[in-house]
C-alpha positions in Angstrom: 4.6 27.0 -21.1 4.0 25.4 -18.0 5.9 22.5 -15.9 3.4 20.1 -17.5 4.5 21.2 -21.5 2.1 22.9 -24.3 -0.3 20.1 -24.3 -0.5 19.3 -20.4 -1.1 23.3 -19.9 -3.5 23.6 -22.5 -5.3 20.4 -21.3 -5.7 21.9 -17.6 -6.6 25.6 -18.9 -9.1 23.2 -21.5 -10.3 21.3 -18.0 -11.7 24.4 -16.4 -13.7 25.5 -18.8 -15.4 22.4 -19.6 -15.6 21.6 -15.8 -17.3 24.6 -15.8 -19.9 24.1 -18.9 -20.5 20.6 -17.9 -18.9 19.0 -20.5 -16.3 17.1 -18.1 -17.6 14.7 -15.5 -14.7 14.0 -12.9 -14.2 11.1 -11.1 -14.4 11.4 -7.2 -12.6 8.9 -5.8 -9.7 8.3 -2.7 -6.8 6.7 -2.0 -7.6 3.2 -0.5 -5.2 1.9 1.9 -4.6 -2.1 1.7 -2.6 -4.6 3.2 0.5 -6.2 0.8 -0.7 -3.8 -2.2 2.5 -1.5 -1.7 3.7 -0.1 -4.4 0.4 0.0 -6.0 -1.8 2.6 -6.1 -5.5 1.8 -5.1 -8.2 4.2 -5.6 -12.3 3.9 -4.2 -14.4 5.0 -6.7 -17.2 7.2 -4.7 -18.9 8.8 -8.1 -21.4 6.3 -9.7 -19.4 4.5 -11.7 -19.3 5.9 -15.3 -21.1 4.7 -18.7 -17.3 3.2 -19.7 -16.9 0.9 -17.0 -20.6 -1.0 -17.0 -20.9 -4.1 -19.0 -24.3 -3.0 -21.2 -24.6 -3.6 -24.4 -23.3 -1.5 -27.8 -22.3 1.9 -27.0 -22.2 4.8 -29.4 -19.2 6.1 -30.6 -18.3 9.4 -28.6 -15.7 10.6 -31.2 -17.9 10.6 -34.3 -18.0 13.8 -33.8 -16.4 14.4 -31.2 -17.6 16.6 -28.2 -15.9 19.8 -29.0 -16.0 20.9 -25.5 -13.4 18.5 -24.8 -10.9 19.0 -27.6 -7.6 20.5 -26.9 -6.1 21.2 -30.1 -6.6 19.4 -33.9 -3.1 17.5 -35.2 -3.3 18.3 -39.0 -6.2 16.4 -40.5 -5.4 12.9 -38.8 -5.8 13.0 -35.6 -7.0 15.4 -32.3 -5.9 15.4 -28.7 -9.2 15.2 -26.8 -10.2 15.2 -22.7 -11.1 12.0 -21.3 -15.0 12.7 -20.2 -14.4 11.1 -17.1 -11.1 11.6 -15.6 -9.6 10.4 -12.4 -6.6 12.2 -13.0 -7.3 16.2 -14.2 -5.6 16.5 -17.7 -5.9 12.7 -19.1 -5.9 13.5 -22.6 -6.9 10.9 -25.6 -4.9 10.8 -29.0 -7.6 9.7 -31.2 -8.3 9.5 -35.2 -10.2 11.8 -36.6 -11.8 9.5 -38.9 -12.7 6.3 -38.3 -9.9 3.6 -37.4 -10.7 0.7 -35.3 -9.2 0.1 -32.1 -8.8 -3.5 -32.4 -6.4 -3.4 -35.6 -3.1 -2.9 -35.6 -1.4 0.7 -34.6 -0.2 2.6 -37.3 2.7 4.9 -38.8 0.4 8.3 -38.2 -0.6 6.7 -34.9 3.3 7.1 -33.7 4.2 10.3 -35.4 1.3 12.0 -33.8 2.2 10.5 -30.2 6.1 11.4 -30.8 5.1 15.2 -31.7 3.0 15.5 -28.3 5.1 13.1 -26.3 8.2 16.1 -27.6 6.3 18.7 -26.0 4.1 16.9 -23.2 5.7 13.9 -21.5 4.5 11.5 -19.2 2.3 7.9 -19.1 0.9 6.9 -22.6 -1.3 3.5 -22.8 -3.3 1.7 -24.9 -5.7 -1.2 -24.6 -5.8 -2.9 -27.8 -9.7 -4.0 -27.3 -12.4 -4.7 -24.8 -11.0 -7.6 -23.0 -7.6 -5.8 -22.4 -9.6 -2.7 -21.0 -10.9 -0.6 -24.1 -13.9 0.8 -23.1 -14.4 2.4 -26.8 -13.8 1.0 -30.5 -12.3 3.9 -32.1 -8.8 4.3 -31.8 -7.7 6.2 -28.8 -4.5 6.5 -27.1 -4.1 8.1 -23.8 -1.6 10.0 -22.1 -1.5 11.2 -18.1 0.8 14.1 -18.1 3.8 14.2 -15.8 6.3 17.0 -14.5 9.5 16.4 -15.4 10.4 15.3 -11.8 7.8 13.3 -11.5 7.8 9.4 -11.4 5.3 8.2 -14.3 3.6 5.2 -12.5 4.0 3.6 -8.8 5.7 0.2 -10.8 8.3 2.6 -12.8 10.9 0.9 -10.0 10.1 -2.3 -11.0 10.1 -2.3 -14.8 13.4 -0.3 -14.6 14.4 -3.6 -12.3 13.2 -5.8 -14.6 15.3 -4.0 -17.5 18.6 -4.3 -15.6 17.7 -7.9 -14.8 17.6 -6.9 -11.1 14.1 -9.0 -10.6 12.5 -12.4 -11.8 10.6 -11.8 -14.9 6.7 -11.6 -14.1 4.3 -14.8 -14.4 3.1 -13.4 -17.7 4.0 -12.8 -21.1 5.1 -9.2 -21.5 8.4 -7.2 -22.8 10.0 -4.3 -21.9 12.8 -2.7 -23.8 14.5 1.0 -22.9 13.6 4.8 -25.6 17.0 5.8 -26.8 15.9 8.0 -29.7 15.3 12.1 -29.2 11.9 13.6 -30.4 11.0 13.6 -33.8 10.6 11.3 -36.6 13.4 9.4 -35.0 11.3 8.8 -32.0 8.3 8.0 -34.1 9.8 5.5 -36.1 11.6 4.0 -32.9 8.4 3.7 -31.0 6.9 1.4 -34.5 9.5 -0.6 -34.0 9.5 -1.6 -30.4 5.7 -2.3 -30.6 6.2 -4.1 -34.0 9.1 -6.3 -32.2 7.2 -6.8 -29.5 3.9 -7.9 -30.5 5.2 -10.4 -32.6 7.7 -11.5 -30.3 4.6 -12.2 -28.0 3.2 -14.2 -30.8 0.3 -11.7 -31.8 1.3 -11.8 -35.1 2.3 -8.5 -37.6 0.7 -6.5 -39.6 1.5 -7.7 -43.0 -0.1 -11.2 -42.2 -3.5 -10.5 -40.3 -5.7 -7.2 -40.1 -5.9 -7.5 -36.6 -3.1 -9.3 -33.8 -4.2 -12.5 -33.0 -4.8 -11.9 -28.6 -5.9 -8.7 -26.3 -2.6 -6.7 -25.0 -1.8 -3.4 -23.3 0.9 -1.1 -24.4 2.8 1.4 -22.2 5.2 4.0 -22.7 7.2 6.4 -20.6 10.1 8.7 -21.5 12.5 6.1 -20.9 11.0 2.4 -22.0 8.0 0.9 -23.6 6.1 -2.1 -23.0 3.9 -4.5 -23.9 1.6 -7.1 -22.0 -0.7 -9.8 -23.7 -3.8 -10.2 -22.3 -6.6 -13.1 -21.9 -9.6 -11.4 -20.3 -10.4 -7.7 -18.7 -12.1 -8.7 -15.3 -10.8 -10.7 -12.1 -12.0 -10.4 -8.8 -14.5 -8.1 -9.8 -12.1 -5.6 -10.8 -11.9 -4.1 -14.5 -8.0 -3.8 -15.2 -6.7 -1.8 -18.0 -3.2 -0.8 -18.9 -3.1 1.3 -16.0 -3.0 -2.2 -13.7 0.3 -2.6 -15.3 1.5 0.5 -14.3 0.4 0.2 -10.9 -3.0 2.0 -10.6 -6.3 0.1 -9.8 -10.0 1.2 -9.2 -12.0 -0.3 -6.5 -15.7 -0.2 -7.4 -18.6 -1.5 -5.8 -18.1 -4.5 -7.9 -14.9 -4.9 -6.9 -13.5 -7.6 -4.1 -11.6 -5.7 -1.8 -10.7 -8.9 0.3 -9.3 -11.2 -2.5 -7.0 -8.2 -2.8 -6.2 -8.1 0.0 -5.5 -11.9 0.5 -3.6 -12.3 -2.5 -2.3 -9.2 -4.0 -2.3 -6.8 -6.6 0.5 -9.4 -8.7 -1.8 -12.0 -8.9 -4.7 -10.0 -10.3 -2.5 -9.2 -12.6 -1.4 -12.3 -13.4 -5.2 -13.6 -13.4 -6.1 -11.5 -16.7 -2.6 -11.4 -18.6 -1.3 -14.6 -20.5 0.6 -16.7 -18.4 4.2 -17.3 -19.0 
């Protein structure tokens, strides 16, 4: 097993072959240097830009079936850990349902145990965007992990959400919470993991499952080895940019769309701030 774990490996040895066949359509972008965007990452997309991130009209679904030139490995009869088609990073991997559940309801029980038995053997950057206007580019459920090395730090804002755990930084201008893992793999993980999103989603007044099939506002989810959080969103675009869960980690694409200068002027914060709730 390699430094990445069973699922990283086999998504990388799974990479080069669909590479190879076509199958996997990699991203070509680089590393964008801008003024007061430190610690952010900022990449220039320099690919067309993909099918996912166009506003067009109704999509198909691409995991009924699924392409199975991208899949990994099944996870008994519920769920299958797939390639992202387009990946920026090699070995972004989606946890999806095998049959159909939509992404706009609310995560499930099989939903965590399947992400606590790869998250045991694969860590790194798991996220989730709960529907198109918090960055869901599909509607079938799909969660989606970035494999890290052990020694590697998960996202460039890992610094600052630690901060913000240890009350070492003024809370953010919009509605989100943070809280730290404590529980080892297994079902103890899984059913920790239900709990912190079930706290926080109602906390951040999107309701809970037993009163409404689907929470009540657009958020993000993301977890590392050592917290999980969760941000509630109002709208997906700002500035011309298309922010996903990834913005809150600390990663943003600059497209063609995208306006480099307001960015520039005003900061990667404030973008943020622009498409989450306000506090």
């Amino acid at each position: 097993m390699g430094v990445l774990g069973r699922y990283g490996t086999a998504a990388l040895r799974c990479s080069d072959v669909a590479e190879a066949n076509g199958a996997l359509v990699p991203l070509d972008t680089a590393l964008e240097g801008l003024a007061r965007c430190e610690p952010f990452v900022i990449r220039r997309l320099e690919s067309a830009t993909p099918k996912h991130l166009r506003r067009e009209g109704p999509k198909p679904n691409p995991f009924l079936p699924w392409d199975q030139r991208l899949e990994v490995e099944r996870l008994g009869s519920s769920h299958l850990l797939l390639l992202n088609k387009f990946p920026v990073q090699r070995g972004h991997l989606l946890l999806i349902t095998q049959q159909w559940r939509p992404q706009a309801g609310w995560l499930e029980p099989a939903d965590w145990r399947q992400l606590a038995a790869v998250d045991a053997c694969t860590s790194g950057l798991w996220f989730f965007n709960s529907c198109p206007e918090a960055g869901a580019s599909q509607p079938h459920r799909h969660l989606q992990l970035l494999p890290r090395e052990p020694s590697e730090v998960c996202c460039p804002l890992d610094s600052a959400i630690r901060a913000q755990l240890a009350g070492l930084e003024d809370p953010w201008p919009w509605r989100y919470r943070v809280s730290h893992r404590t529980a080892p793999a297994g079902a103890e993980a899984a059913a920790e993991l239900e709990r912190l999103y079930l706290e926080q989603t109602e906390s951040l007044g999107l309701g809970q499952p037993s009163m409404s099939e689907h929470p009540g506002a657009p958020y993000n989810v993301l977890i590392s080895p050592d917290w999980f959080m969760t941000v509630a969103r109002t709208r997906e675009h700002a500035a011309g940019f298309s922010v996903n869960a990834l913005g809150f980690a600390g990663y943003l694409l600059l497209t063609n769309g995208s306006d480099r200068d307001w960015l520039e002027r005003h900061g990667p914060l404030e973008l943020l701030r622009t498409v989450a709730q306000p506090r």
